[in-house]
Amino acid sequence: MAPKSDNTEAIVLKFVNEQNKPLNSQNVADALQKFNLKKTAVQKSLDTLADSGKISFKEYGKQKIYLARQDQFEIPNSEELNQMKEANTKLQEQLAEQKRAVSEVEGEIKALQSNLTLEQIKEKDTKLRKEVKELEDKLEKLRGGVTLVKPEDRKIIEQMFSEKISQWRKRKRIFKDLWDTITENSPKDIKEFKEELGLEYDEDVGVNLQSFIDLLPHSKKRPRGQ
């Protein structure tokens, strides 16, 4: 149910005074839709208020602009304006401080949300305790002289290592025989000849065959020089 005419005028007058800025009928009608006022009723109230001198209006062609009467408002003097400016500055500072405080609280909330929940902490603690226990068991076995490598795996590794050492020894001997034959009657300095060919002995690169042979099980070792 739409408000009565007098009530409509009171609502429109109150709105225009509160806004205290130029308005057309559409502006007022849109803002007062919550009161179930139709545009025609709003337009009629604006014209009635303007005719009675309760509000001011200007015509720009077919457009009417309505405004609250300025003589009803107290106009502050320069001192009052300065006081208002100071008050406004203080309020702006307080607002900025409040915004900083809100930002800090929001940051703390995000930080808390990113942290683990109690349930997640308990699960992680259980998992870590299990991992620590497994490592402690392995360490205890090592201290007790218990090997962690299966015998069959150890045998395969030793066999592969022994084969590589045998190939190394064999190739080293073949190279020595060939090199001795080539350089036996060569007029060139052996060291210079080697550098010219870009050859490197094991010792040149810090490798010693015997140190690897010493790692073989005793049953697989050969006497030195063989």
GROMACS .gro file of N, CA and C in nm, residues 37-118:
model
  246
   37LEU      N    1   0.702   0.400  -0.336
   37LEU     CA    2   0.654   0.524  -0.396
   37LEU      C    3   0.671   0.516  -0.548
   38LYS      N    4   0.568   0.553  -0.621
   38LYS     CA    5   0.577   0.556  -0.766
   38LYS      C    6   0.638   0.689  -0.811
   39LYS      N    7   0.693   0.689  -0.931
   39LYS     CA    8   0.761   0.809  -0.979
   39LYS      C    9   0.664   0.926  -0.993
   40THR      N   10   0.542   0.897  -1.036
   40THR     CA   11   0.443   1.006  -1.052
   40THR      C   12   0.414   1.072  -0.917
   41ALA      N   13   0.405   0.992  -0.810
   41ALA     CA   14   0.379   1.047  -0.676
   41ALA      C   15   0.499   1.127  -0.628
   42VAL      N   16   0.618   1.079  -0.658
   42VAL     CA   17   0.739   1.151  -0.620
   42VAL      C   18   0.748   1.284  -0.694
   43GLN      N   19   0.719   1.281  -0.824
   43GLN     CA   20   0.722   1.403  -0.904
   43GLN      C   21   0.622   1.506  -0.852
   44LYS      N   22   0.503   1.458  -0.819
   44LYS     CA   23   0.398   1.547  -0.767
   44LYS      C   24   0.441   1.608  -0.634
   45SER      N   25   0.503   1.528  -0.546
   45SER     CA   26   0.547   1.578  -0.416
   45SER      C   27   0.659   1.681  -0.434
   46LEU      N   28   0.751   1.656  -0.525
   46LEU     CA   29   0.859   1.751  -0.550
   46LEU      C   30   0.805   1.885  -0.599
   47ASP      N   31   0.707   1.879  -0.691
   47ASP     CA   32   0.650   2.003  -0.743
   47ASP      C   33   0.573   2.078  -0.634
   48THR      N   34   0.502   2.005  -0.552
   48THR     CA   35   0.426   2.068  -0.443
   48THR      C   36   0.521   2.133  -0.343
   49LEU      N   37   0.627   2.064  -0.308
   49LEU     CA   38   0.727   2.117  -0.214
   49LEU      C   39   0.796   2.240  -0.272
   50ALA      N   40   0.823   2.236  -0.404
   50ALA     CA   41   0.888   2.350  -0.469
   50ALA      C   42   0.794   2.470  -0.474
   51ASP      N   43   0.665   2.445  -0.508
   51ASP     CA   44   0.568   2.554  -0.515
   51ASP      C   45   0.544   2.618  -0.378
   52SER      N   46   0.553   2.536  -0.272
   52SER     CA   47   0.530   2.589  -0.137
   52SER      C   48   0.656   2.652  -0.078
   53GLY      N   49   0.766   2.646  -0.152
   53GLY     CA   50   0.889   2.709  -0.105
   53GLY      C   51   0.967   2.625  -0.004
   54LYS      N   52   0.929   2.499   0.013
   54LYS     CA   53   1.000   2.416   0.110
   54LYS      C   54   1.132   2.362   0.054
   55ILE      N   55   1.139   2.355  -0.080
   55ILE     CA   56   1.265   2.319  -0.146
   55ILE      C   57   1.285   2.414  -0.264
   56SER      N   58   1.405   2.422  -0.315
   56SER     CA   59   1.436   2.506  -0.430
   56SER      C   60   1.439   2.420  -0.556
   57PHE      N   61   1.421   2.485  -0.672
   57PHE     CA   62   1.433   2.410  -0.797
   57PHE      C   63   1.476   2.503  -0.908
   58LYS      N   64   1.536   2.442  -1.011
   58LYS     CA   65   1.578   2.514  -1.130
   58LYS      C   66   1.533   2.433  -1.251
   59GLU      N   67   1.497   2.503  -1.356
   59GLU     CA   68   1.458   2.435  -1.479
   59GLU      C   69   1.567   2.452  -1.583
   60TYR      N   70   1.606   2.341  -1.642
   60TYR     CA   71   1.704   2.340  -1.750
   60TYR      C   72   1.638   2.272  -1.871
   61GLY      N   73   1.571   2.353  -1.952
   61GLY     CA   74   1.492   2.298  -2.062
   61GLY      C   75   1.373   2.224  -2.004
   62LYS      N   76   1.361   2.098  -2.037
   62LYS     CA   77   1.252   2.015  -1.985
   62LYS      C   78   1.290   1.948  -1.853
   63GLN      N   79   1.413   1.963  -1.811
   63GLN     CA   80   1.462   1.898  -1.691
   63GLN      C   81   1.449   1.990  -1.571
   64LYS      N   82   1.393   1.936  -1.463
   64LYS     CA   83   1.382   2.010  -1.337
   64LYS      C   84   1.482   1.954  -1.236
   65ILE      N   85   1.556   2.044  -1.173
   65ILE     CA   86   1.654   2.004  -1.072
   65ILE      C   87   1.609   2.060  -0.938
   66TYR      N   88   1.603   1.970  -0.838
   66TYR     CA   89   1.555   2.009  -0.706
   66TYR      C   90   1.671   2.009  -0.606
   67LEU      N   91   1.661   2.099  -0.507
   67LEU     CA   92   1.768   2.114  -0.410
   67LEU      C   93   1.711   2.162  -0.278
   68ALA      N   94   1.770   2.113  -0.169
   68ALA     CA   95   1.725   2.160  -0.036
   68ALA      C   96   1.752   2.310  -0.023
   69ARG      N   97   1.662   2.382   0.047
   69ARG     CA   98   1.682   2.526   0.072
   69ARG      C   99   1.805   2.545   0.160
   70GLN      N  100   1.896   2.629   0.114
   70GLN     CA  101   2.022   2.646   0.183
   70GLN      C  102   2.010   2.736   0.306
   71ASP      N  103   1.901   2.818   0.309
   71ASP     CA  104   1.888   2.909   0.423
   71ASP      C  105   1.847   2.838   0.551
   72GLN      N  106   1.813   2.709   0.540
   72GLN     CA  107   1.776   2.635   0.661
   72GLN      C  108   1.899   2.577   0.731
   73PHE      N  109   2.012   2.579   0.662
   73PHE     CA  110   2.134   2.524   0.719
   73PHE      C  111   2.221   2.635   0.774
   74GLU      N  112   2.284   2.608   0.887
   74GLU     CA  113   2.377   2.703   0.944
   74GLU      C  114   2.509   2.696   0.867
   75ILE      N  115   2.552   2.811   0.816
   75ILE     CA  116   2.678   2.815   0.741
   75ILE      C  117   2.790   2.848   0.838
   76PRO      N  118   2.887   2.759   0.853
   76PRO     CA  119   2.996   2.783   0.950
   76PRO      C  120   3.088   2.897   0.905
   77ASN      N  121   3.140   2.968   1.004
   77ASN     CA  122   3.236   3.073   0.971
   77ASN      C  123   3.374   3.010   0.952
   78SER      N  124   3.475   3.094   0.922
   78SER     CA  125   3.609   3.043   0.892
   78SER      C  126   3.668   2.966   1.009
   79GLU      N  127   3.641   3.015   1.132
   79GLU     CA  128   3.696   2.946   1.249
   79GLU      C  129   3.633   2.809   1.266
   80GLU      N  130   3.502   2.803   1.245
   80GLU     CA  131   3.432   2.674   1.256
   80GLU      C  132   3.478   2.579   1.145
   81LEU      N  133   3.503   2.636   1.025
   81LEU     CA  134   3.551   2.553   0.915
   81LEU      C  135   3.687   2.492   0.947
   82ASN      N  136   3.774   2.572   1.007
   82ASN     CA  137   3.907   2.522   1.045
   82ASN      C  138   3.897   2.412   1.149
   83GLN      N  139   3.804   2.433   1.246
   83GLN     CA  140   3.783   2.331   1.348
   83GLN      C  141   3.732   2.200   1.285
   84MET      N  142   3.642   2.218   1.187
   84MET     CA  143   3.588   2.100   1.120
   84MET      C  144   3.697   2.028   1.040
   85LYS      N  145   3.785   2.107   0.977
   85LYS     CA  146   3.896   2.047   0.902
   85LYS      C  147   3.989   1.970   0.994
   86GLU      N  148   4.019   2.029   1.111
   86GLU     CA  149   4.105   1.961   1.208
   86GLU      C  150   4.041   1.832   1.257
   87ALA      N  151   3.910   1.842   1.285
   87ALA     CA  152   3.838   1.722   1.330
   87ALA      C  153   3.839   1.615   1.223
   88ASN      N  154   3.821   1.659   1.097
   88ASN     CA  155   3.822   1.565   0.986
   88ASN      C  156   3.960   1.498   0.971
   89THR      N  157   4.066   1.580   0.989
   89THR     CA  158   4.201   1.524   0.980
   89THR      C  159   4.224   1.418   1.087
   90LYS      N  160   4.179   1.447   1.210
   90LYS     CA  161   4.193   1.350   1.319
   90LYS      C  162   4.115   1.222   1.290
   91LEU      N  163   3.994   1.240   1.236
   91LEU     CA  164   3.912   1.123   1.203
   91LEU      C  165   3.978   1.039   1.094
   92GLN      N  166   4.039   1.106   0.996
   92GLN     CA  167   4.108   1.034   0.889
   92GLN      C  168   4.227   0.955   0.945
   93GLU      N  169   4.298   1.017   1.042
   93GLU     CA  170   4.410   0.948   1.104
   93GLU      C  171   4.363   0.826   1.183
   94GLN      N  172   4.251   0.845   1.255
   94GLN     CA  173   4.195   0.733   1.332
   94GLN      C  174   4.149   0.621   1.238
   95LEU      N  175   4.089   0.662   1.124
   95LEU     CA  176   4.043   0.563   1.026
   95LEU      C  177   4.162   0.485   0.971
   96ALA      N  178   4.270   0.556   0.938
   96ALA     CA  179   4.389   0.490   0.885
   96ALA      C  180   4.447   0.392   0.988
   97GLU      N  181   4.447   0.433   1.116
   97GLU     CA  182   4.497   0.347   1.223
   97GLU      C  183   4.410   0.222   1.238
   98GLN      N  184   4.279   0.241   1.226
   98GLN     CA  185   4.187   0.128   1.235
   98GLN      C  186   4.209   0.032   1.117
   99LYS      N  187   4.233   0.090   0.999
   99LYS     CA  188   4.257   0.005   0.881
   99LYS      C  189   4.385  -0.076   0.899
  100ARG      N  190   4.489  -0.013   0.956
  100ARG     CA  191   4.614  -0.085   0.981
  100ARG      C  192   4.591  -0.199   1.081
  101ALA      N  193   4.512  -0.169   1.185
  101ALA     CA  194   4.483  -0.272   1.286
  101ALA      C  195   4.406  -0.388   1.224
  102VAL      N  196   4.308  -0.355   1.139
  102VAL     CA  197   4.230  -0.459   1.073
  102VAL      C  198   4.320  -0.543   0.983
  103SER      N  199   4.411  -0.475   0.910
  103SER     CA  200   4.502  -0.546   0.822
  103SER      C  201   4.592  -0.642   0.900
  104GLU      N  202   4.640  -0.598   1.018
  104GLU     CA  203   4.724  -0.683   1.101
  104GLU      C  204   4.648  -0.805   1.150
  105VAL      N  205   4.523  -0.783   1.191
  105VAL     CA  206   4.440  -0.894   1.240
  105VAL      C  207   4.414  -0.993   1.127
  106GLU      N  208   4.384  -0.940   1.006
  106GLU     CA  209   4.360  -1.028   0.891
  106GLU      C  210   4.485  -1.110   0.859
  107GLY      N  211   4.604  -1.044   0.872
  107GLY     CA  212   4.729  -1.115   0.849
  107GLY      C  213   4.749  -1.228   0.949
  108GLU      N  214   4.716  -1.200   1.076
  108GLU     CA  215   4.730  -1.303   1.179
  108GLU      C  216   4.634  -1.419   1.154
  109ILE      N  217   4.513  -1.385   1.109
  109ILE     CA  218   4.413  -1.489   1.080
  109ILE      C  219   4.462  -1.579   0.966
  110LYS      N  220   4.517  -1.516   0.860
  110LYS     CA  221   4.568  -1.595   0.748
  110LYS      C  222   4.683  -1.685   0.792
  111ALA      N  223   4.769  -1.628   0.880
  111ALA     CA  224   4.882  -1.707   0.930
  111ALA      C  225   4.833  -1.828   1.009
  112LEU      N  226   4.731  -1.805   1.091
  112LEU     CA  227   4.676  -1.915   1.171
  112LEU      C  228   4.610  -2.019   1.082
  113GLN      N  229   4.542  -1.972   0.976
  113GLN     CA  230   4.475  -2.064   0.886
  113GLN      C  231   4.576  -2.149   0.809
  114SER      N  232   4.696  -2.092   0.784
  114SER     CA  233   4.797  -2.165   0.709
  114SER      C  234   4.872  -2.266   0.796
  115ASN      N  235   4.862  -2.253   0.928
  115ASN     CA  236   4.928  -2.347   1.019
  115ASN      C  237   4.855  -2.480   1.024
  116LEU      N  238   4.926  -2.581   1.070
  116LEU     CA  239   4.865  -2.714   1.080
  116LEU      C  240   4.760  -2.717   1.191
  117THR      N  241   4.655  -2.796   1.168
  117THR     CA  242   4.556  -2.818   1.272
  117THR      C  243   4.613  -2.913   1.376
  118LEU      N  244   4.548  -2.923   1.491
  118LEU     CA  245   4.594  -3.013   1.597
  118LEU      C  246   4.597  -3.157   1.547
   0.00000   0.00000   0.00000
